[in-house]
Amino acid sequence: MSSVPSAVLALRRNSSTVRYCFEADPEPGVLPRALELLAKRGLVPARVFAQADEDLLSVEIEVEGLEPGTADHVGRCLGEIVGVRQTF
């Protein structure tokens, strides 16, 4: 597990894949803002899963080929998105 001091859990599945997992308010802008953080860095997620119910949005995003410093930075940025609550 990577040491991401934020509300986002970053799990290393292997040496080149990071999975970001977080829970957020079920607001329409949370997922696009999370994906925008990756797009601004020229990254395309290998996998995205999001599930919403009336009071919670659960998100998992897998990204391949990230350097450890970049992975930590992206995790911190994801944790700063308005509406992100906690890891799961």
PDB file of N, CA and C in Angstrom, residues 2 5 13 16 24 27 29-32 37 40 42 44 48-49 54 57-58 64 71 73 84 88:
ATOM      1  N   SER A   2       0.548   2.204  -0.766  1.00  0.00           N
ATOM      2  CA  SER A   2       1.281   3.459  -0.845  1.00  0.00           C
ATOM      3  C   SER A   2       0.904   4.336   0.331  1.00  0.00           C
ATOM      4  N   PRO A   5      -1.274  10.405   2.309  1.00  0.00           N
ATOM      5  CA  PRO A   5      -1.892  11.061   3.453  1.00  0.00           C
ATOM      6  C   PRO A   5      -3.105  11.890   3.031  1.00  0.00           C
ATOM      7  N   ARG A  13      -1.333  -2.674  -7.106  1.00  0.00           N
ATOM      8  CA  ARG A  13      -1.639  -4.064  -7.466  1.00  0.00           C
ATOM      9  C   ARG A  13      -0.389  -4.769  -7.939  1.00  0.00           C
ATOM     10  N   SER A  16       3.408  -1.518 -11.563  1.00  0.00           N
ATOM     11  CA  SER A  16       3.045  -0.438 -12.480  1.00  0.00           C
ATOM     12  C   SER A  16       1.567  -0.048 -12.450  1.00  0.00           C
ATOM     13  N   ALA A  24     -17.539   9.274  -1.837  1.00  0.00           N
ATOM     14  CA  ALA A  24     -17.817  10.698  -1.979  1.00  0.00           C
ATOM     15  C   ALA A  24     -19.312  10.956  -1.891  1.00  0.00           C
ATOM     16  N   GLU A  27     -22.575  13.639  -5.853  1.00  0.00           N
ATOM     17  CA  GLU A  27     -22.727  14.869  -6.623  1.00  0.00           C
ATOM     18  C   GLU A  27     -22.292  14.627  -8.067  1.00  0.00           C
ATOM     19  N   GLY A  29     -20.534  16.296 -10.149  1.00  0.00           N
ATOM     20  CA  GLY A  29     -19.210  16.742 -10.566  1.00  0.00           C
ATOM     21  C   GLY A  29     -18.036  15.977  -9.995  1.00  0.00           C
ATOM     22  N   VAL A  30     -18.258  15.080  -9.022  1.00  0.00           N
ATOM     23  CA  VAL A  30     -17.141  14.395  -8.360  1.00  0.00           C
ATOM     24  C   VAL A  30     -16.360  13.512  -9.334  1.00  0.00           C
ATOM     25  N   LEU A  31     -17.028  12.642 -10.045  1.00  0.00           N
ATOM     26  CA  LEU A  31     -16.337  11.724 -10.955  1.00  0.00           C
ATOM     27  C   LEU A  31     -15.628  12.461 -12.093  1.00  0.00           C
ATOM     28  N   PRO A  32     -16.269  13.426 -12.757  1.00  0.00           N
ATOM     29  CA  PRO A  32     -15.556  14.162 -13.806  1.00  0.00           C
ATOM     30  C   PRO A  32     -14.316  14.889 -13.278  1.00  0.00           C
ATOM     31  N   LEU A  37      -8.268  15.128 -13.244  1.00  0.00           N
ATOM     32  CA  LEU A  37      -6.920  15.122 -12.657  1.00  0.00           C
ATOM     33  C   LEU A  37      -5.976  14.217 -13.443  1.00  0.00           C
ATOM     34  N   LYS A  40      -5.371  15.736 -17.198  1.00  0.00           N
ATOM     35  CA  LYS A  40      -4.427  16.854 -17.231  1.00  0.00           C
ATOM     36  C   LYS A  40      -2.977  16.381 -17.239  1.00  0.00           C
ATOM     37  N   GLY A  42      -2.124  13.599 -18.856  1.00  0.00           N
ATOM     38  CA  GLY A  42      -1.985  12.732 -20.019  1.00  0.00           C
ATOM     39  C   GLY A  42      -2.200  11.263 -19.703  1.00  0.00           C
ATOM     40  N   VAL A  44      -4.664   7.921 -19.000  1.00  0.00           N
ATOM     41  CA  VAL A  44      -5.962   7.316 -19.291  1.00  0.00           C
ATOM     42  C   VAL A  44      -6.127   6.148 -18.323  1.00  0.00           C
ATOM     43  N   VAL A  48     -12.260   2.047 -14.608  1.00  0.00           N
ATOM     44  CA  VAL A  48     -13.008   2.960 -13.744  1.00  0.00           C
ATOM     45  C   VAL A  48     -14.294   2.253 -13.341  1.00  0.00           C
ATOM     46  N   PHE A  49     -14.556   2.272 -12.045  1.00  0.00           N
ATOM     47  CA  PHE A  49     -15.816   1.726 -11.535  1.00  0.00           C
ATOM     48  C   PHE A  49     -16.412   2.759 -10.595  1.00  0.00           C
ATOM     49  N   GLU A  54     -28.429   6.691  -3.099  1.00  0.00           N
ATOM     50  CA  GLU A  54     -28.977   8.007  -2.788  1.00  0.00           C
ATOM     51  C   GLU A  54     -28.090   8.859  -1.907  1.00  0.00           C
ATOM     52  N   LEU A  57     -21.374   7.838  -3.204  1.00  0.00           N
ATOM     53  CA  LEU A  57     -20.748   7.469  -4.473  1.00  0.00           C
ATOM     54  C   LEU A  57     -19.455   6.740  -4.155  1.00  0.00           C
ATOM     55  N   SER A  58     -19.324   5.483  -4.578  1.00  0.00           N
ATOM     56  CA  SER A  58     -18.102   4.693  -4.388  1.00  0.00           C
ATOM     57  C   SER A  58     -17.359   4.643  -5.714  1.00  0.00           C
ATOM     58  N   GLU A  64      -2.244   2.640 -14.883  1.00  0.00           N
ATOM     59  CA  GLU A  64      -1.006   1.894 -15.100  1.00  0.00           C
ATOM     60  C   GLU A  64       0.135   2.841 -15.444  1.00  0.00           C
ATOM     61  N   ALA A  71       2.074   8.912  -8.398  1.00  0.00           N
ATOM     62  CA  ALA A  71       0.940   8.193  -7.807  1.00  0.00           C
ATOM     63  C   ALA A  71       0.528   8.840  -6.490  1.00  0.00           C
ATOM     64  N   HIS A  73       1.087  11.963  -5.539  1.00  0.00           N
ATOM     65  CA  HIS A  73       0.563  13.301  -5.821  1.00  0.00           C
ATOM     66  C   HIS A  73      -0.883  13.232  -6.315  1.00  0.00           C
ATOM     67  N   VAL A  84     -15.284  14.438  -1.648  1.00  0.00           N
ATOM     68  CA  VAL A  84     -14.650  13.156  -1.307  1.00  0.00           C
ATOM     69  C   VAL A  84     -14.673  13.017   0.212  1.00  0.00           C
ATOM     70  N   PHE A  88     -12.120   3.392   1.345  1.00  0.00           N
ATOM     71  CA  PHE A  88     -12.810   2.145   1.685  1.00  0.00           C
ATOM     72  C   PHE A  88     -11.948   0.988   1.304  1.00  0.00           C
TER      73      PHE A  88
END
